[in-house]
Amino acid sequence: LAWLARNNPALQIIAAGHRIVHGGQTYSAPVRLDDAVLTKLEAFIPLAPLHQPHNLSAVRAVISVAPEIPQVGCFDTAFHRSQDPLAATYALPRALTAEGVRRYGFHGLSYDYVSRQLDDVLGADTAKGAVVICHLGNGSSMAALRDHKCVTTSMGFTAIEGLVMGTRTGSLDPGVLLYLMEQKNMDAKALTDLLYKQSGLLGVSGISQDM
């Protein structure tokens, strides 16, 4: 901010926008960020431990240096809130579902942008029909849309599920995890490192995560 003030004194910062990965079942649209909202968003850290803390630290950084600037959070999960409950529900006991163990979906800001371009690219009539969007990169997913809204998506409770990614496994038989716990004595930390950082294209190739 100091650099901007020195190099572009006419620049007027009127707000700060943040990409925040997880809005849980609470937030389905952009929201003004204050202490109460941040407290709620901190409760979602266990749902996105590799992303949510960093997202929120940026918000707090702005508060610390420029508390007068209004801040808005936009959520990667929000676009997928249009999923039918059937598509978002795992076959688990209902008590766990009620606690929030469900399919959320991610990369929502990317999908939201692409969905807004569909009329120009495909024509309005085609864009309202069945469309599949692929978000491909180090993190990868797919989403099925109808009438510009998400019907289902490949990512679920976390950003691991679905397609093979740069270092993430994609969908994996949960029995593999039980095997690794029982036979390899891997704990939660070791499994997290395996699933998020050692697998995917890197794990398959043994060389790199470069597509």
Coordinates of N, CA, C and O in Angstrom, one line a residue, residues 22-182:
H22 N -13.4 -21.7 1.1 CA -14.6 -22.4 1.7 C -15.6 -21.4 2.4 O -15.2 -20.7 3.3
G23 N -16.8 -21.5 1.9 CA -17.9 -20.8 2.6 C -18.8 -21.7 3.3 O -19.8 -21.2 3.9
G24 N -18.5 -23.0 3.3 CA -19.4 -23.9 4.0 C -20.8 -23.9 3.5 O -21.0 -23.6 2.3
Q25 N -21.7 -24.3 4.3 CA -23.1 -24.2 3.9 C -23.7 -22.9 4.3 O -24.9 -22.6 4.1
T26 N -22.9 -21.9 4.8 CA -23.4 -20.6 5.3 C -23.4 -19.6 4.2 O -24.4 -18.8 4.1
Y27 N -22.4 -19.6 3.3 CA -22.3 -18.5 2.4 C -22.4 -19.0 0.9 O -21.6 -19.8 0.5
S28 N -23.4 -18.5 0.2 CA -23.6 -18.8 -1.2 C -23.4 -17.6 -2.1 O -23.8 -17.7 -3.3
A29 N -22.9 -16.5 -1.6 CA -22.7 -15.3 -2.4 C -21.6 -14.5 -1.7 O -21.3 -14.7 -0.5
P30 N -21.1 -13.5 -2.4 CA -20.1 -12.6 -1.8 C -20.6 -12.0 -0.5 O -21.8 -11.7 -0.4
V31 N -19.7 -11.7 0.4 CA -20.2 -11.2 1.7 C -19.2 -10.2 2.2 O -18.0 -10.3 2.0
R32 N -19.7 -9.1 2.9 CA -18.8 -8.2 3.5 C -18.1 -8.8 4.7 O -18.8 -9.5 5.5
L33 N -16.8 -8.7 4.8 CA -16.0 -9.4 5.8 C -15.9 -8.5 7.1 O -15.4 -7.4 7.0
D34 N -16.3 -9.0 8.2 CA -16.0 -8.4 9.5 C -15.6 -9.4 10.5 O -15.4 -10.6 10.1
D35 N -15.4 -9.1 11.7 CA -14.9 -10.0 12.7 C -15.9 -11.2 12.9 O -15.4 -12.4 13.1
A36 N -17.2 -11.0 12.9 CA -18.1 -12.1 13.1 C -18.0 -13.1 11.9 O -18.1 -14.3 12.1
V37 N -17.9 -12.5 10.7 CA -17.8 -13.4 9.5 C -16.5 -14.2 9.5 O -16.5 -15.4 9.2
L38 N -15.4 -13.5 9.9 CA -14.1 -14.2 10.0 C -14.1 -15.3 11.0 O -13.5 -16.4 10.8
T39 N -14.8 -15.1 12.1 CA -14.9 -16.2 13.1 C -15.6 -17.4 12.5 O -15.2 -18.5 12.7
K40 N -16.7 -17.2 11.7 CA -17.4 -18.3 11.1 C -16.5 -19.0 10.1 O -16.5 -20.2 10.0
L41 N -15.8 -18.2 9.3 CA -14.9 -18.8 8.3 C -13.8 -19.5 8.9 O -13.3 -20.5 8.3
E42 N -13.3 -19.1 10.1 CA -12.2 -19.9 10.7 C -12.7 -21.3 11.1 O -11.9 -22.2 11.2
A43 N -14.0 -21.4 11.3 CA -14.6 -22.7 11.7 C -14.5 -23.7 10.5 O -14.6 -24.9 10.7
F44 N -14.3 -23.2 9.3 CA -14.2 -24.1 8.1 C -12.8 -24.5 7.8 O -12.5 -25.2 6.8
I45 N -11.8 -24.1 8.6 CA -10.4 -24.4 8.4 C -10.2 -25.9 8.3 O -9.5 -26.4 7.4
P46 N -10.9 -26.7 9.2 CA -10.7 -28.2 9.1 C -11.2 -28.7 7.7 O -10.7 -29.8 7.3
L47 N -12.0 -28.0 7.0 CA -12.6 -28.5 5.7 C -11.6 -28.1 4.6 O -11.7 -28.8 3.5
A48 N -10.7 -27.1 4.8 CA -9.8 -26.7 3.8 C -8.5 -26.3 4.4 O -8.1 -25.1 4.3
P49 N -7.8 -27.2 5.1 CA -6.6 -26.8 5.9 C -5.5 -26.2 5.2 O -4.7 -25.4 5.7
L50 N -5.3 -26.5 3.9 CA -4.2 -26.0 3.1 C -4.5 -24.7 2.4 O -3.6 -24.0 1.9
H51 N -5.8 -24.2 2.5 CA -6.1 -23.0 1.8 C -6.7 -21.9 2.7 O -6.3 -20.8 2.7
Q52 N -7.7 -22.3 3.5 CA -8.5 -21.4 4.3 C -7.6 -20.5 5.2 O -7.8 -19.3 5.2
P53 N -6.6 -21.0 5.9 CA -5.8 -20.2 6.8 C -5.1 -19.1 6.1 O -5.1 -17.9 6.5
H54 N -4.6 -19.4 4.9 CA -3.9 -18.4 4.1 C -4.9 -17.3 3.5 O -4.5 -16.1 3.5
N55 N -6.1 -17.8 3.1 CA -7.1 -16.8 2.6 C -7.4 -15.8 3.7 O -7.5 -14.6 3.5
L56 N -7.6 -16.3 4.9 CA -8.1 -15.4 6.0 C -6.9 -14.6 6.5 O -7.1 -13.4 7.0
S57 N -5.7 -15.0 6.4 CA -4.5 -14.2 6.9 C -4.4 -13.0 6.0 O -4.0 -11.9 6.5
A58 N -4.8 -13.1 4.7 CA -4.7 -11.9 3.8 C -5.7 -10.9 4.3 O -5.5 -9.6 4.2
V59 N -6.9 -11.3 4.7 CA -7.9 -10.4 5.2 C -7.5 -9.7 6.4 O -7.6 -8.4 6.5
R60 N -6.9 -10.4 7.3 CA -6.4 -9.8 8.6 C -5.2 -8.9 8.3 O -5.0 -7.9 9.0
A61 N -4.4 -9.2 7.3 CA -3.3 -8.3 7.0 C -3.8 -6.9 6.5 O -3.3 -5.9 6.9
V62 N -4.9 -6.9 5.7 CA -5.5 -5.7 5.3 C -6.1 -4.9 6.5 O -5.9 -3.7 6.6
I63 N -6.7 -5.6 7.4 CA -7.3 -5.0 8.6 C -6.2 -4.3 9.4 O -6.4 -3.2 9.9
S64 N -5.0 -5.0 9.5 CA -4.0 -4.4 10.3 C -3.4 -3.2 9.8 O -2.9 -2.3 10.5
V65 N -3.3 -3.0 8.5 CA -2.7 -1.8 7.9 C -3.6 -0.8 7.3 O -3.3 0.4 7.2
A66 N -4.9 -1.2 7.0 CA -5.8 -0.3 6.5 C -7.2 -0.7 6.9 O -8.1 -1.1 6.1
P67 N -7.5 -0.6 8.2 CA -8.8 -1.0 8.7 C -10.0 -0.3 8.1 O -11.2 -0.8 8.2
E68 N -9.8 0.9 7.5 CA -10.9 1.6 7.0 C -11.4 1.1 5.6 O -12.5 1.4 5.2
I69 N -10.6 0.2 5.0 CA -11.0 -0.3 3.7 C -12.0 -1.5 3.8 O -11.7 -2.5 4.5
P70 N -13.2 -1.3 3.2 CA -14.1 -2.5 3.3 C -13.6 -3.7 2.5 O -12.9 -3.5 1.5
Q71 N -13.9 -4.9 3.0 CA -13.4 -6.1 2.4 C -14.5 -7.0 2.1 O -15.5 -7.1 2.9
V72 N -14.4 -7.7 1.0 CA -15.5 -8.6 0.5 C -14.8 -10.0 0.2 O -13.8 -10.1 -0.4
G73 N -15.5 -11.1 0.7 CA -15.0 -12.4 0.4 C -15.9 -13.1 -0.6 O -17.1 -13.0 -0.6
C74 N -15.2 -13.7 -1.6 CA -15.9 -14.5 -2.7 C -15.5 -15.9 -2.5 O -14.3 -16.2 -2.4
F75 N -16.4 -16.8 -2.6 CA -16.1 -18.2 -2.2 C -16.1 -19.2 -3.3 O -17.0 -19.2 -4.2
D76 N -15.1 -20.0 -3.3 CA -15.0 -21.1 -4.4 C -16.1 -22.1 -4.3 O -16.3 -22.8 -5.3
T77 N -16.7 -22.3 -3.1 CA -17.7 -23.2 -3.0 C -19.1 -22.7 -3.4 O -20.0 -23.5 -3.6
A78 N -19.2 -21.4 -3.5 CA -20.6 -20.8 -3.6 C -21.3 -21.2 -4.9 O -22.5 -21.4 -4.9
F79 N -20.5 -21.3 -6.0 CA -21.1 -21.6 -7.3 C -21.8 -22.9 -7.3 O -22.8 -23.1 -8.0
H80 N -21.3 -23.8 -6.5 CA -21.8 -25.2 -6.5 C -23.0 -25.4 -5.5 O -23.5 -26.5 -5.4
R81 N -23.4 -24.3 -4.9 CA -24.6 -24.4 -3.9 C -25.9 -24.7 -4.7 O -26.9 -25.1 -4.0
S82 N -25.9 -24.6 -6.0 CA -27.1 -24.9 -6.7 C -27.3 -26.3 -7.0 O -28.3 -26.8 -7.5
Q83 N -26.3 -27.2 -6.6 CA -26.5 -28.6 -6.7 C -27.7 -29.1 -5.9 O -28.0 -28.7 -4.8
D84 N -28.4 -30.1 -6.5 CA -29.5 -30.7 -5.8 C -28.9 -31.4 -4.6 O -27.8 -32.0 -4.6
P85 N -29.6 -31.4 -3.5 CA -29.1 -32.1 -2.3 C -28.7 -33.6 -2.5 O -27.7 -34.1 -1.9
L86 N -29.3 -34.2 -3.4 CA -29.0 -35.6 -3.8 C -27.6 -35.7 -4.3 O -26.8 -36.6 -4.0
A87 N -27.2 -34.7 -5.2 CA -25.9 -34.7 -5.8 C -24.8 -34.3 -4.7 O -23.6 -34.7 -4.9
A88 N -25.2 -33.7 -3.7 CA -24.2 -33.2 -2.7 C -24.1 -34.1 -1.5 O -23.3 -33.8 -0.6
T89 N -24.9 -35.2 -1.4 CA -24.9 -36.0 -0.2 C -24.1 -37.3 -0.4 O -24.3 -38.0 -1.4
Y90 N -23.3 -37.6 0.5 CA -22.6 -38.9 0.6 C -23.5 -39.9 1.3 O -24.4 -39.6 2.1
A91 N -23.3 -41.2 1.0 CA -24.1 -42.3 1.6 C -23.5 -42.6 3.0 O -23.0 -43.7 3.3
L92 N -23.6 -41.6 3.9 CA -23.1 -41.7 5.3 C -24.3 -41.5 6.2 O -25.4 -41.0 5.8
P93 N -24.1 -41.8 7.5 CA -25.2 -41.6 8.4 C -25.6 -40.1 8.4 O -24.7 -39.2 8.3
R94 N -26.9 -39.9 8.6 CA -27.4 -38.5 8.4 C -26.8 -37.5 9.4 O -26.7 -36.3 9.1
A95 N -26.4 -38.0 10.6 CA -25.8 -37.1 11.6 C -24.5 -36.5 11.0 O -24.3 -35.3 11.3
L96 N -23.7 -37.3 10.3 CA -22.5 -36.7 9.7 C -22.8 -35.7 8.6 O -22.2 -34.7 8.5
T97 N -23.8 -36.0 7.8 CA -24.2 -35.1 6.8 C -24.7 -33.8 7.4 O -24.3 -32.7 6.9
A98 N -25.5 -33.9 8.5 CA -25.9 -32.7 9.1 C -24.8 -31.8 9.7 O -24.9 -30.6 9.8
E99 N -23.7 -32.5 10.0 CA -22.5 -31.8 10.6 C -21.7 -31.1 9.5 O -20.8 -30.4 9.7
G100 N -22.1 -31.3 8.2 CA -21.4 -30.7 7.1 C -20.5 -31.6 6.3 O -19.8 -31.1 5.4
V101 N -20.6 -32.9 6.5 CA -19.8 -33.8 5.7 C -20.6 -34.1 4.4 O -21.4 -35.0 4.4
R102 N -20.3 -33.3 3.4 CA -21.1 -33.3 2.1 C -20.2 -32.9 1.0 O -19.0 -32.5 1.2
R103 N -20.7 -33.0 -0.2 CA -19.9 -32.6 -1.4 C -20.1 -31.0 -1.6 O -21.2 -30.6 -1.8
Y104 N -19.0 -30.3 -1.5 CA -19.1 -28.9 -1.7 C -18.7 -28.4 -3.1 O -19.4 -27.6 -3.7
G105 N -17.6 -29.0 -3.6 CA -17.1 -28.5 -4.9 C -16.3 -27.3 -4.8 O -16.5 -26.5 -3.9
F106 N -15.3 -27.1 -5.7 CA -14.4 -26.0 -5.6 C -14.1 -25.4 -7.0 O -14.9 -25.7 -7.9
H107 N -13.2 -24.5 -7.1 CA -12.9 -23.8 -8.4 C -14.1 -23.0 -8.8 O -14.3 -22.6 -10.0
G108 N -15.0 -22.6 -7.9 CA -16.3 -22.0 -8.2 C -16.1 -20.6 -8.9 O -16.9 -20.3 -9.7
L109 N -15.1 -19.8 -8.5 CA -14.9 -18.5 -9.1 C -14.6 -18.7 -10.5 O -15.0 -17.9 -11.4
S110 N -13.8 -19.7 -10.9 CA -13.5 -19.9 -12.3 C -14.7 -20.3 -13.0 O -15.0 -19.8 -14.1
Y111 N -15.5 -21.3 -12.5 CA -16.7 -21.7 -13.2 C -17.7 -20.6 -13.3 O -18.4 -20.5 -14.3
D112 N -17.8 -19.7 -12.3 CA -18.7 -18.6 -12.4 C -18.4 -17.7 -13.5 O -19.2 -17.3 -14.3
Y113 N -17.1 -17.4 -13.7 CA -16.6 -16.6 -14.8 C -16.9 -17.2 -16.1 O -17.5 -16.6 -17.0
V114 N -16.6 -18.5 -16.3 CA -16.8 -19.2 -17.6 C -18.3 -19.2 -17.9 O -18.7 -19.0 -19.0
S115 N -19.1 -19.5 -16.9 CA -20.6 -19.6 -17.1 C -21.1 -18.2 -17.7 O -22.1 -18.2 -18.4
R116 N -20.5 -17.1 -17.2 CA -20.9 -15.8 -17.7 C -20.5 -15.5 -19.1 O -21.1 -14.6 -19.7
Q117 N -19.6 -16.3 -19.6 CA -19.1 -16.1 -21.0 C -19.8 -17.0 -22.0 O -19.6 -16.9 -23.2
L118 N -20.6 -18.0 -21.5 CA -21.1 -19.0 -22.4 C -22.1 -18.4 -23.4 O -22.1 -18.9 -24.6
D119 N -22.9 -17.4 -23.1 CA -23.8 -16.9 -24.1 C -23.0 -16.4 -25.3 O -23.4 -16.6 -26.5
D120 N -21.9 -15.7 -25.1 CA -21.1 -15.1 -26.2 C -20.4 -16.2 -27.0 O -20.3 -16.1 -28.2
V121 N -20.0 -17.2 -26.3 CA -19.2 -18.3 -26.9 C -20.1 -19.3 -27.7 O -19.8 -19.7 -28.8
L122 N -21.2 -19.7 -27.0 CA -22.0 -20.8 -27.6 C -23.3 -20.3 -28.2 O -23.9 -21.0 -28.9
G123 N -23.7 -19.1 -27.8 CA -25.0 -18.6 -28.1 C -26.0 -18.9 -27.0 O -25.8 -19.9 -26.3
A124 N -26.9 -18.0 -26.8 CA -27.8 -18.1 -25.6 C -28.5 -19.4 -25.4 O -28.6 -20.0 -24.3
D125 N -29.1 -19.9 -26.5 CA -29.9 -21.1 -26.5 C -29.0 -22.3 -26.1 O -29.4 -23.1 -25.2
T126 N -27.9 -22.5 -26.7 CA -27.0 -23.6 -26.4 C -26.4 -23.5 -25.0 O -26.3 -24.5 -24.2
A127 N -26.1 -22.3 -24.6 CA -25.5 -22.0 -23.3 C -26.5 -22.4 -22.1 O -26.0 -22.8 -21.0
K128 N -27.8 -22.4 -22.4 CA -28.7 -22.7 -21.3 C -28.9 -24.2 -21.2 O -29.5 -24.7 -20.3
G129 N -28.4 -25.0 -22.2 CA -28.5 -26.4 -22.1 C -27.5 -27.1 -21.3 O -27.0 -26.5 -20.3
A130 N -27.2 -28.4 -21.5 CA -26.2 -29.1 -20.8 C -24.8 -28.8 -21.2 O -24.5 -28.9 -22.4
V131 N -24.0 -28.3 -20.3 CA -22.7 -27.9 -20.6 C -21.7 -28.5 -19.6 O -22.0 -28.5 -18.4
V132 N -20.6 -29.0 -20.1 CA -19.5 -29.5 -19.1 C -18.3 -28.6 -19.3 O -17.8 -28.3 -20.4
I133 N -17.9 -28.0 -18.1 CA -16.7 -27.2 -18.1 C -15.6 -27.9 -17.4 O -15.8 -28.6 -16.4
C134 N -14.4 -27.8 -18.0 CA -13.2 -28.5 -17.4 C -12.2 -27.4 -16.9 O -11.9 -26.5 -17.7
H135 N -11.9 -27.4 -15.7 CA -10.9 -26.5 -15.1 C -9.6 -27.4 -14.9 O -9.5 -28.2 -14.0
L136 N -8.7 -27.2 -15.8 CA -7.5 -28.1 -15.9 C -6.2 -27.3 -15.6 O -5.9 -26.3 -16.1
G137 N -5.4 -27.9 -14.7 CA -4.1 -27.3 -14.3 C -3.6 -28.1 -13.1 O -3.8 -29.3 -13.0
N138 N -2.8 -27.5 -12.3 CA -2.2 -28.2 -11.1 C -3.3 -28.7 -10.2 O -3.2 -29.8 -9.6
G139 N -4.4 -27.9 -10.1 CA -5.6 -28.4 -9.5 C -6.6 -28.5 -10.7 O -6.8 -27.6 -11.5
S140 N -7.3 -29.6 -10.7 CA -8.2 -29.9 -11.8 C -9.6 -30.4 -11.4 O -9.7 -31.1 -10.4
S141 N -10.6 -30.0 -12.1 CA -12.0 -30.5 -11.8 C -12.9 -30.3 -13.0 O -12.5 -29.6 -14.0
M142 N -14.1 -30.8 -12.9 CA -15.1 -30.6 -14.0 C -16.4 -30.3 -13.3 O -16.6 -30.6 -12.2
A143 N -17.2 -29.6 -14.0 CA -18.6 -29.2 -13.5 C -19.6 -29.4 -14.7 O -19.3 -29.0 -15.8
A144 N -20.7 -29.9 -14.3 CA -21.8 -30.0 -15.3 C -22.8 -28.9 -15.0 O -23.3 -28.8 -13.8
L145 N -23.2 -28.1 -16.0 CA -24.1 -27.0 -15.8 C -25.3 -27.2 -16.7 O -25.3 -27.9 -17.7
R146 N -26.4 -26.7 -16.2 CA -27.6 -26.5 -17.0 C -28.2 -25.1 -16.6 O -28.3 -24.8 -15.4
D147 N -28.6 -24.4 -17.6 CA -29.1 -23.0 -17.4 C -28.1 -22.2 -16.6 O -28.5 -21.5 -15.7
H148 N -26.8 -22.4 -16.9 CA -25.7 -21.6 -16.3 C -25.4 -22.0 -14.8 O -24.6 -21.3 -14.1
K149 N -26.1 -23.0 -14.3 CA -26.0 -23.3 -12.9 C -25.4 -24.7 -12.7 O -25.7 -25.6 -13.5
C150 N -24.7 -24.9 -11.6 CA -24.0 -26.2 -11.4 C -25.0 -27.3 -11.0 O -25.9 -27.1 -10.2
V151 N -25.0 -28.4 -11.8 CA -25.8 -29.6 -11.5 C -25.0 -30.6 -10.6 O -25.5 -31.1 -9.7
T152 N -23.7 -30.7 -11.0 CA -22.8 -31.6 -10.2 C -21.4 -31.2 -10.6 O -21.1 -30.6 -11.6
T153 N -20.5 -31.6 -9.7 CA -19.0 -31.3 -10.0 C -18.2 -32.4 -9.4 O -18.6 -33.2 -8.6
S154 N -17.0 -32.5 -10.0 CA -16.1 -33.7 -9.6 C -15.5 -33.6 -8.2 O -15.2 -34.6 -7.6
M155 N -15.2 -32.4 -7.8 CA -14.7 -32.2 -6.4 C -15.8 -32.3 -5.4 O -16.9 -31.9 -5.6
G156 N -15.4 -32.8 -4.2 CA -16.5 -33.0 -3.2 C -16.2 -32.3 -1.9 O -16.2 -31.1 -1.8
F157 N -16.0 -33.1 -0.8 CA -15.8 -32.6 0.5 C -14.5 -31.8 0.6 O -14.4 -30.8 1.3
T158 N -13.5 -32.2 -0.1 CA -12.2 -31.5 -0.2 C -11.8 -31.3 -1.6 O -12.5 -31.8 -2.6
A159 N -10.7 -30.7 -1.8 CA -10.2 -30.4 -3.2 C -9.3 -31.6 -3.7 O -8.5 -31.5 -4.6
I160 N -9.5 -32.8 -3.1 CA -8.7 -34.0 -3.5 C -9.6 -34.8 -4.5 O -9.1 -35.3 -5.5
E161 N -10.9 -34.8 -4.3 CA -11.7 -35.7 -5.0 C -11.8 -35.4 -6.5 O -11.6 -34.2 -6.9
G162 N -12.0 -36.3 -7.4 CA -12.3 -36.1 -8.8 C -11.1 -36.5 -9.7 O -10.6 -37.6 -9.6
L163 N -10.7 -35.5 -10.5 CA -9.7 -35.8 -11.5 C -8.3 -35.9 -10.9 O -8.0 -35.3 -9.8
V164 N -7.4 -36.6 -11.5 CA -6.0 -36.6 -11.2 C -5.4 -35.2 -11.4 O -5.7 -34.5 -12.4
M165 N -4.6 -34.7 -10.4 CA -4.1 -33.3 -10.5 C -2.6 -33.4 -10.4 O -1.9 -34.4 -10.6
G166 N -1.9 -32.2 -10.3 CA -0.5 -32.1 -10.3 C 0.1 -33.0 -9.2 O 1.0 -33.8 -9.5
T167 N -0.3 -32.8 -8.0 CA 0.3 -33.6 -6.9 C -0.8 -34.3 -6.0 O -0.5 -34.9 -5.1
R168 N -2.1 -34.1 -6.4 CA -3.2 -34.7 -5.7 C -3.7 -35.9 -6.4 O -3.8 -36.0 -7.6
T169 N -4.2 -36.9 -5.6 CA -4.6 -38.2 -6.2 C -5.8 -38.2 -7.1 O -5.9 -39.0 -8.0
G170 N -6.8 -37.3 -6.8 CA -8.1 -37.4 -7.4 C -8.8 -38.5 -6.6 O -8.4 -38.9 -5.6
S171 N -9.9 -39.0 -7.2 CA -10.7 -40.0 -6.5 C -9.9 -41.2 -6.2 O -9.2 -41.7 -7.0
L172 N -10.1 -41.7 -5.0 CA -9.3 -42.9 -4.5 C -10.2 -43.8 -3.7 O -11.0 -43.3 -2.8
D173 N -10.1 -45.1 -3.9 CA -10.9 -46.0 -3.0 C -10.5 -45.7 -1.6 O -9.3 -45.8 -1.2
P174 N -11.4 -45.4 -0.7 CA -11.1 -45.2 0.7 C -10.5 -46.4 1.4 O -9.8 -46.2 2.4
G175 N -10.7 -47.6 0.8 CA -10.0 -48.7 1.4 C -8.5 -48.6 1.3 O -7.8 -49.3 2.1
V176 N -8.0 -47.9 0.3 CA -6.5 -47.7 0.2 C -6.0 -47.0 1.4 O -5.0 -47.3 2.0
L177 N -6.8 -46.0 1.9 CA -6.4 -45.2 3.1 C -6.4 -46.1 4.3 O -5.5 -46.1 5.2
L178 N -7.4 -47.0 4.4 CA -7.5 -47.9 5.6 C -6.3 -48.9 5.5 O -5.6 -49.2 6.5
Y179 N -5.9 -49.3 4.3 CA -4.8 -50.2 4.2 C -3.5 -49.5 4.6 O -2.6 -50.1 5.3
L180 N -3.3 -48.3 4.2 CA -2.1 -47.5 4.5 C -2.0 -47.3 6.0 O -0.9 -47.3 6.6
M181 N -3.2 -47.0 6.6 CA -3.2 -46.8 8.1 C -2.8 -48.1 8.8 O -2.0 -48.1 9.8
E182 N -3.4 -49.2 8.4 CA -3.2 -50.5 9.1 C -1.9 -51.1 8.8 O -1.2 -51.7 9.7

